[in-house]
Amino acid sequence: MARGFLRLLLAIATVASPASAASASGAAGVVIDPRFFIAGGTCAAISHGITTPIDVVKTRMQSNPEKYKSLLPATALIIKEEGAQALTKGLVPTLVGYGIEGALKFGIYEVSKPMAVLAFQKLNNKLNRSGGTGPLPFLLASIMAGAVASLVLVPMESTRIRMVTDASFEGIGLLRGLGKLVEEAGLVQTLTVGLGAMLAKQVPYTFGKQVSFDVVAKFLYGILNNPSQSTANLAETISKSFSPEFIKWTVSVLSAMIASVMACLMSQPGDVILTETYKGGEGDDTKKRGLAEVSSSIFARNSEDGVALALTGFFTGLQARFVHVGMIITSQLVIYDLVKQLLGLPATGSH
């Protein structure tokens, strides 16, 4: 299986060579390299797929916090009542949805970055400003990537959450689940319901993940490749003690771990809103509510106890999500860097 996958990547690398990518350049001269899309789709499908059991528990905790109070007891209760197979609910829409989403998110982010940097450089020149562009181009690229990916994820995530939380979706597959949603709400609503909630999650999630990974990796490589007087000895010791491959692996893992914390904290409120929007039940009225109404209902649950406690409702399931998102992003970004290098691209932050 692993050998077959590596052969596939090598074959794709031949097709998606820099020469092939250059032929796909747009009118503005921006190279649309398909290898970024391939690496993004691969890492997203794998990382989200292997963490499906944790996502099931997290989703149950958010949709029914009275019954599922914390990570380990909730996991034990699900297995006791429904069997271990219940922890794999929603696996297919997760693989398909996040595979496509990852390809678009990473691909669009990587393609948009040089475009955004160039635009800000031209703006600085017009305004006679000196210095670099700062993190703003990365922010803009991440917003674009997160917004486009959200459009793909809406129907997939809606199906997955209903599979996990709604008994009427028990045992049905992805296509039947999507068909059932279309029967209930119509095609347009199935493709767009909860888009505001998805954007509330995906835009800060993409920014926290992609930009943090880029910035931290560049910072670590900067210490190693262009050390200051205070870090010169450390950089020299590391370079002599470890192989370049090990250094790249270590930078990827450390950068990914930091990015996972940033992405989890920044997107947690949006994740709670998303689950509340899609969870179904109670006459399925939740799917008709907008972002503001869903947010108000979450805030109102504990509003009698004060604003601070009311706001904690947006961080329900944070413990499970730290584990879930931490595993997803760390594995995803490390796999992304590995696949990129297998396809002939440089490691993130090394250039």
GROMACS .gro file of C-alpha atoms in nm:
model
  351
    1MET     CA    1   0.000   0.000   0.000
    2ALA     CA    2   0.273   0.247   0.104
    3ARG     CA    3   0.492   0.155  -0.195
    4GLY     CA    4   0.198   0.199  -0.430
    5PHE     CA    5   0.124   0.542  -0.282
    6LEU     CA    6   0.486   0.651  -0.323
    7ARG     CA    7   0.490   0.530  -0.685
    8LEU     CA    8   0.172   0.732  -0.747
    9LEU     CA    9   0.331   1.046  -0.601
   10LEU     CA   10   0.644   0.998  -0.812
   11ALA     CA   11   0.432   0.954  -1.124
   12ILE     CA   12   0.236   1.267  -1.038
   13ALA     CA   13   0.560   1.453  -0.975
   14THR     CA   14   0.669   1.372  -1.329
   15VAL     CA   15   0.344   1.503  -1.473
   16ALA     CA   16   0.324   1.800  -1.235
   17SER     CA   17   0.680   1.914  -1.302
   18PRO     CA   18   0.777   2.281  -1.295
   19ALA     CA   19   0.758   2.285  -1.676
   20SER     CA   20   0.402   2.152  -1.663
   21ALA     CA   21   0.313   2.403  -1.393
   22ALA     CA   22   0.453   2.686  -1.600
   23SER     CA   23   0.227   2.591  -1.888
   24ALA     CA   24  -0.069   2.636  -1.651
   25SER     CA   25   0.026   2.994  -1.571
   26GLY     CA   26  -0.250   3.251  -1.580
   27ALA     CA   27  -0.261   3.566  -1.782
   28ALA     CA   28  -0.102   3.757  -1.498
   29GLY     CA   29   0.204   3.530  -1.509
   30VAL     CA   30   0.126   3.355  -1.181
   31VAL     CA   31   0.225   2.988  -1.183
   32ILE     CA   32  -0.053   2.755  -1.072
   33ASP     CA   33   0.151   2.455  -0.960
   34PRO     CA   34  -0.074   2.145  -0.927
   35ARG     CA   35   0.169   1.988  -0.681
   36PHE     CA   36   0.046   2.219  -0.405
   37PHE     CA   37  -0.311   2.100  -0.467
   38ILE     CA   38  -0.204   1.734  -0.471
   39ALA     CA   39  -0.004   1.767  -0.149
   40GLY     CA   40  -0.287   1.959   0.021
   41GLY     CA   41  -0.556   1.708  -0.072
   42THR     CA   42  -0.341   1.413   0.036
   43CYS     CA   43  -0.246   1.552   0.377
   44ALA     CA   44  -0.598   1.676   0.456
   45ALA     CA   45  -0.771   1.347   0.372
   46ILE     CA   46  -0.521   1.140   0.573
   47SER     CA   47  -0.506   1.368   0.878
   48HIS     CA   48  -0.883   1.416   0.908
   49GLY     CA   49  -0.954   1.050   0.836
   50ILE     CA   50  -0.732   0.909   1.112
   51THR     CA   51  -0.882   1.145   1.370
   52THR     CA   52  -1.248   1.070   1.288
   53PRO     CA   53  -1.312   0.891   1.625
   54ILE     CA   54  -1.202   1.198   1.820
   55ASP     CA   55  -1.416   1.419   1.597
   56VAL     CA   56  -1.720   1.198   1.666
   57VAL     CA   57  -1.671   1.239   2.042
   58LYS     CA   58  -1.610   1.613   2.011
   59THR     CA   59  -1.923   1.658   1.799
   60ARG     CA   60  -2.136   1.464   2.049
   61MET     CA   61  -2.000   1.676   2.335
   62GLN     CA   62  -2.091   1.995   2.151
   63SER     CA   63  -2.436   1.881   2.039
   64ASN     CA   64  -2.538   1.719   2.371
   65PRO     CA   65  -2.315   1.855   2.652
   66GLU     CA   66  -2.553   1.733   2.924
   67LYS     CA   67  -2.498   1.369   2.826
   68TYR     CA   68  -2.140   1.379   2.700
   69LYS     CA   69  -1.951   1.584   2.957
   70SER     CA   70  -1.579   1.511   2.897
   71LEU     CA   71  -1.356   1.330   2.651
   72LEU     CA   72  -1.284   0.988   2.804
   73PRO     CA   73  -1.624   0.928   2.972
   74ALA     CA   74  -1.799   1.036   2.649
   75THR     CA   75  -1.588   0.795   2.444
   76ALA     CA   76  -1.664   0.509   2.684
   77LEU     CA   77  -2.037   0.590   2.680
   78ILE     CA   78  -2.055   0.594   2.298
   79ILE     CA   79  -1.878   0.258   2.275
   80LYS     CA   80  -2.101   0.109   2.548
   81GLU     CA   81  -2.428   0.225   2.390
   82GLU     CA   82  -2.350   0.196   2.018
   83GLY     CA   83  -2.035  -0.013   1.981
   84ALA     CA   84  -1.686   0.086   1.870
   85GLN     CA   85  -1.801   0.124   1.508
   86ALA     CA   86  -1.994   0.435   1.612
   87LEU     CA   87  -1.660   0.616   1.636
   88THR     CA   88  -1.618   0.588   1.258
   89LYS     CA   89  -1.947   0.759   1.170
   90GLY     CA   90  -1.904   1.021   0.901
   91LEU     CA   91  -1.569   0.880   0.782
   92VAL     CA   92  -1.654   0.886   0.409
   93PRO     CA   93  -1.779   1.246   0.393
   94THR     CA   94  -1.476   1.342   0.602
   95LEU     CA   95  -1.233   1.183   0.355
   96VAL     CA   96  -1.409   1.319   0.046
   97GLY     CA   97  -1.493   1.664   0.183
   98TYR     CA   98  -1.160   1.737   0.345
   99GLY     CA   99  -0.964   1.583   0.058
  100ILE     CA  100  -1.119   1.831  -0.184
  101GLU     CA  101  -1.111   2.109   0.074
  102GLY     CA  102  -0.743   2.049   0.149
  103ALA     CA  103  -0.649   2.055  -0.217
  104LEU     CA  104  -0.826   2.387  -0.265
  105LYS     CA  105  -0.714   2.542   0.064
  106PHE     CA  106  -0.343   2.464   0.034
  107GLY     CA  107  -0.335   2.515  -0.341
  108ILE     CA  108  -0.514   2.849  -0.341
  109TYR     CA  109  -0.313   2.969  -0.041
  110GLU     CA  110   0.021   2.888  -0.208
  111VAL     CA  111  -0.090   3.042  -0.540
  112SER     CA  112  -0.237   3.352  -0.372
  113LYS     CA  113   0.067   3.428  -0.153
  114PRO     CA  114   0.298   3.558  -0.428
  115MET     CA  115   0.007   3.746  -0.586
  116ALA     CA  116  -0.071   3.916  -0.254
  117VAL     CA  117   0.295   3.992  -0.181
  118LEU     CA  118   0.336   4.146  -0.527
  119ALA     CA  119   0.024   4.358  -0.480
  120PHE     CA  120   0.143   4.490  -0.142
  121GLN     CA  121   0.490   4.559  -0.281
  122LYS     CA  122   0.339   4.768  -0.561
  123LEU     CA  123   0.124   4.950  -0.305
  124ASN     CA  124   0.432   5.025  -0.092
  125ASN     CA  125   0.613   5.158  -0.396
  126LYS     CA  126   0.324   5.388  -0.487
  127LEU     CA  127   0.307   5.517  -0.130
  128ASN     CA  128   0.688   5.544  -0.109
  129ARG     CA  129   0.700   5.311   0.189
  130SER     CA  130   1.017   5.121   0.271
  131GLY     CA  131   1.047   4.782   0.436
  132GLY     CA  132   0.873   4.452   0.382
  133THR     CA  133   0.509   4.372   0.337
  134GLY     CA  134   0.466   4.207   0.677
  135PRO     CA  135   0.205   3.936   0.745
  136LEU     CA  136  -0.082   4.107   0.560
  137PRO     CA  137  -0.031   3.921   0.228
  138PHE     CA  138  -0.038   3.591   0.417
  139LEU     CA  139  -0.356   3.697   0.595
  140LEU     CA  140  -0.522   3.790   0.266
  141ALA     CA  141  -0.416   3.461   0.102
  142SER     CA  142  -0.548   3.259   0.396
  143ILE     CA  143  -0.885   3.440   0.388
  144MET     CA  144  -0.922   3.366   0.017
  145ALA     CA  145  -0.827   3.001   0.064
  146GLY     CA  146  -1.055   2.952   0.366
  147ALA     CA  147  -1.351   3.113   0.191
  148VAL     CA  148  -1.324   2.896  -0.121
  149ALA     CA  149  -1.274   2.579   0.084
  150SER     CA  150  -1.583   2.661   0.290
  151LEU     CA  151  -1.804   2.638  -0.019
  152VAL     CA  152  -1.691   2.277  -0.072
  153LEU     CA  153  -1.716   2.179   0.293
  154VAL     CA  154  -2.071   2.300   0.361
  155PRO     CA  155  -2.264   1.997   0.222
  156MET     CA  156  -1.998   1.746   0.336
  157GLU     CA  157  -1.978   1.876   0.690
  158SER     CA  158  -2.356   1.901   0.713
  159THR     CA  159  -2.384   1.534   0.616
  160ARG     CA  160  -2.109   1.426   0.856
  161ILE     CA  161  -2.259   1.604   1.156
  162ARG     CA  162  -2.606   1.466   1.086
  163MET     CA  163  -2.458   1.115   1.064
  164VAL     CA  164  -2.303   1.162   1.407
  165THR     CA  165  -2.593   1.338   1.584
  166ASP     CA  166  -2.917   1.240   1.405
  167ALA     CA  167  -3.060   0.887   1.442
  168SER     CA  168  -3.246   0.917   1.111
  169PHE     CA  169  -2.908   0.927   0.933
  170GLU     CA  170  -2.794   0.606   1.105
  171GLY     CA  171  -2.616   0.363   0.872
  172ILE     CA  172  -2.657   0.559   0.548
  173GLY     CA  173  -2.368   0.647   0.319
  174LEU     CA  174  -2.244   0.978   0.185
  175LEU     CA  175  -2.454   0.989  -0.132
  176ARG     CA  176  -2.773   0.881   0.048
  177GLY     CA  177  -2.701   1.130   0.323
  178LEU     CA  178  -2.658   1.413   0.074
  179GLY     CA  179  -2.975   1.301  -0.106
  180LYS     CA  180  -3.166   1.302   0.222
  181LEU     CA  181  -3.051   1.657   0.296
  182VAL     CA  182  -3.160   1.769  -0.051
  183GLU     CA  183  -3.503   1.607   0.003
  184GLU     CA  184  -3.542   1.785   0.337
  185ALA     CA  185  -3.420   2.132   0.246
  186GLY     CA  186  -3.372   2.153  -0.131
  187LEU     CA  187  -3.051   2.170  -0.333
  188VAL     CA  188  -2.971   2.538  -0.282
  189GLN     CA  189  -3.014   2.527   0.094
  190THR     CA  190  -2.811   2.205   0.120
  191LEU     CA  191  -2.523   2.371  -0.063
  192THR     CA  192  -2.541   2.699   0.128
  193VAL     CA  193  -2.699   2.644   0.471
  194GLY     CA  194  -2.456   2.726   0.746
  195LEU     CA  195  -2.213   2.898   0.508
  196GLY     CA  196  -2.174   3.183   0.756
  197ALA     CA  197  -2.096   2.934   1.033
  198MET     CA  198  -1.849   2.753   0.807
  199LEU     CA  199  -1.674   3.080   0.724
  200ALA     CA  200  -1.666   3.168   1.095
  201LYS     CA  201  -1.471   2.848   1.152
  202GLN     CA  202  -1.265   2.804   0.835
  203VAL     CA  203  -1.128   3.157   0.786
  204PRO     CA  204  -0.966   3.189   1.132
  205TYR     CA  205  -0.873   2.819   1.119
  206THR     CA  206  -0.693   2.866   0.787
  207PHE     CA  207  -0.522   3.182   0.906
  208GLY     CA  208  -0.410   3.023   1.233
  209LYS     CA  209  -0.283   2.710   1.058
  210GLN     CA  210  -0.130   2.827   0.730
  211VAL     CA  211   0.014   3.160   0.840
  212SER     CA  212   0.150   3.032   1.174
  213PHE     CA  213   0.315   2.739   0.998
  214ASP     CA  214   0.472   2.970   0.740
  215VAL     CA  215   0.591   3.231   0.989
  216VAL     CA  216   0.728   2.987   1.249
  217ALA     CA  217   0.905   2.772   0.988
  218LYS     CA  218   1.064   3.081   0.829
  219PHE     CA  219   1.172   3.201   1.174
  220LEU     CA  220   1.336   2.866   1.261
  221TYR     CA  221   1.509   2.838   0.924
  222GLY     CA  222   1.622   3.199   0.965
  223ILE     CA  223   1.796   3.109   1.291
  224LEU     CA  224   1.970   2.816   1.121
  225ASN     CA  225   2.056   2.972   0.785
  226ASN     CA  226   2.110   3.338   0.879
  227PRO     CA  227   2.201   3.334   1.248
  228SER     CA  228   2.268   3.647   1.447
  229GLN     CA  229   2.571   3.678   1.672
  230SER     CA  230   2.374   3.546   1.969
  231THR     CA  231   2.250   3.236   1.785
  232ALA     CA  232   2.552   3.163   1.561
  233ASN     CA  233   2.701   2.902   1.795
  234LEU     CA  234   2.367   2.725   1.838
  235ALA     CA  235   2.306   2.716   1.461
  236GLU     CA  236   2.655   2.580   1.397
  237THR     CA  237   2.614   2.309   1.662
  238ILE     CA  238   2.278   2.199   1.521
  239SER     CA  239   2.412   2.193   1.163
  240LYS     CA  240   2.708   1.977   1.264
  241SER     CA  241   2.511   1.744   1.491
  242PHE     CA  242   2.212   1.661   1.271
  243SER     CA  243   2.150   1.577   0.906
  244PRO     CA  244   1.966   1.828   0.682
  245GLU     CA  245   1.674   1.581   0.654
  246PHE     CA  246   1.639   1.556   1.032
  247ILE     CA  247   1.653   1.935   1.066
  248LYS     CA  248   1.376   1.976   0.805
  249TRP     CA  249   1.164   1.715   0.983
  250THR     CA  250   1.215   1.884   1.322
  251VAL     CA  251   1.131   2.230   1.186
  252SER     CA  252   0.815   2.093   1.025
  253VAL     CA  253   0.699   1.921   1.346
  254LEU     CA  254   0.770   2.217   1.576
  255SER     CA  255   0.607   2.464   1.338
  256ALA     CA  256   0.305   2.237   1.294
  257MET     CA  257   0.257   2.195   1.670
  258ILE     CA  258   0.256   2.572   1.725
  259ALA     CA  259   0.021   2.619   1.429
  260SER     CA  260  -0.219   2.361   1.573
  261VAL     CA  261  -0.255   2.556   1.898
  262MET     CA  262  -0.314   2.885   1.716
  263ALA     CA  263  -0.568   2.735   1.475
  264CYS     CA  264  -0.761   2.558   1.751
  265LEU     CA  265  -0.798   2.867   1.970
  266MET     CA  266  -0.887   3.098   1.682
  267SER     CA  267  -1.150   2.870   1.528
  268GLN     CA  268  -1.309   2.714   1.839
  269PRO     CA  269  -1.610   2.952   1.857
  270GLY     CA  270  -1.679   2.894   1.488
  271ASP     CA  271  -1.660   2.517   1.537
  272VAL     CA  272  -1.923   2.528   1.813
  273ILE     CA  273  -2.147   2.748   1.596
  274LEU     CA  274  -2.102   2.505   1.306
  275THR     CA  275  -2.207   2.202   1.510
  276GLU     CA  276  -2.510   2.386   1.648
  277THR     CA  277  -2.610   2.489   1.295
  278TYR     CA  278  -2.596   2.140   1.148
  279LYS     CA  279  -2.672   1.904   1.434
  280GLY     CA  280  -3.043   1.845   1.348
  281GLY     CA  281  -3.301   1.717   1.593
  282GLU     CA  282  -3.567   1.922   1.768
  283GLY     CA  283  -3.774   1.933   1.452
  284ASP     CA  284  -3.463   2.015   1.248
  285ASP     CA  285  -3.527   2.386   1.294
  286THR     CA  286  -3.157   2.447   1.347
  287LYS     CA  287  -3.082   2.417   0.975
  288LYS     CA  288  -3.303   2.721   0.908
  289ARG     CA  289  -3.120   2.950   1.149
  290GLY     CA  290  -2.854   3.197   1.047
  291LEU     CA  291  -2.518   3.273   1.203
  292ALA     CA  292  -2.646   3.549   1.433
  293GLU     CA  293  -2.940   3.345   1.562
  294VAL     CA  294  -2.731   3.036   1.631
  295SER     CA  295  -2.466   3.247   1.809
  296SER     CA  296  -2.735   3.411   2.022
  297SER     CA  297  -2.879   3.073   2.126
  298ILE     CA  298  -2.535   2.949   2.238
  299PHE     CA  299  -2.475   3.269   2.434
  300ALA     CA  300  -2.820   3.250   2.595
  301ARG     CA  301  -2.765   2.906   2.749
  302ASN     CA  302  -2.555   3.047   3.035
  303SER     CA  303  -2.638   3.417   3.006
  304GLU     CA  304  -2.816   3.420   3.344
  305ASP     CA  305  -2.483   3.345   3.511
  306GLY     CA  306  -2.305   3.642   3.357
  307VAL     CA  307  -2.130   3.734   3.035
  308ALA     CA  308  -1.811   3.544   3.115
  309LEU     CA  309  -1.993   3.214   3.165
  310ALA     CA  310  -2.214   3.279   2.863
  311LEU     CA  311  -1.902   3.314   2.647
  312THR     CA  312  -1.768   2.981   2.771
  313GLY     CA  313  -2.044   2.817   2.568
  314PHE     CA  314  -1.840   2.895   2.258
  315PHE     CA  315  -1.554   2.687   2.399
  316THR     CA  316  -1.752   2.371   2.472
  317GLY     CA  317  -1.552   2.063   2.377
  318LEU     CA  318  -1.223   2.255   2.374
  319GLN     CA  319  -1.040   1.971   2.551
  320ALA     CA  320  -1.144   1.717   2.289
  321ARG     CA  321  -1.077   1.963   2.010
  322PHE     CA  322  -0.724   2.038   2.134
  323VAL     CA  323  -0.651   1.666   2.099
  324HIS     CA  324  -0.841   1.638   1.772
  325VAL     CA  325  -0.713   1.953   1.602
  326GLY     CA  326  -0.365   1.907   1.745
  327MET     CA  327  -0.341   1.563   1.586
  328ILE     CA  328  -0.497   1.681   1.260
  329ILE     CA  329  -0.283   1.988   1.204
  330THR     CA  330   0.047   1.847   1.328
  331SER     CA  331   0.012   1.534   1.114
  332GLN     CA  332  -0.140   1.730   0.824
  333LEU     CA  333   0.133   1.989   0.796
  334VAL     CA  334   0.413   1.736   0.841
  335ILE     CA  335   0.257   1.515   0.571
  336TYR     CA  336   0.211   1.823   0.353
  337ASP     CA  337   0.580   1.910   0.377
  338LEU     CA  338   0.678   1.547   0.314
  339VAL     CA  339   0.456   1.512   0.007
  340LYS     CA  340   0.572   1.850  -0.125
  341GLN     CA  341   0.933   1.738  -0.108
  342LEU     CA  342   0.849   1.403  -0.270
  343LEU     CA  343   0.694   1.603  -0.554
  344GLY     CA  344   1.006   1.817  -0.589
  345LEU     CA  345   0.896   2.128  -0.395
  346PRO     CA  346   1.102   2.287  -0.113
  347ALA     CA  347   1.005   2.249   0.252
  348THR     CA  348   0.787   2.526   0.395
  349GLY     CA  349   0.994   2.821   0.515
  350SER     CA  350   1.324   2.693   0.369
  351HIS     CA  351   1.328   2.928   0.071
   0.00000   0.00000   0.00000
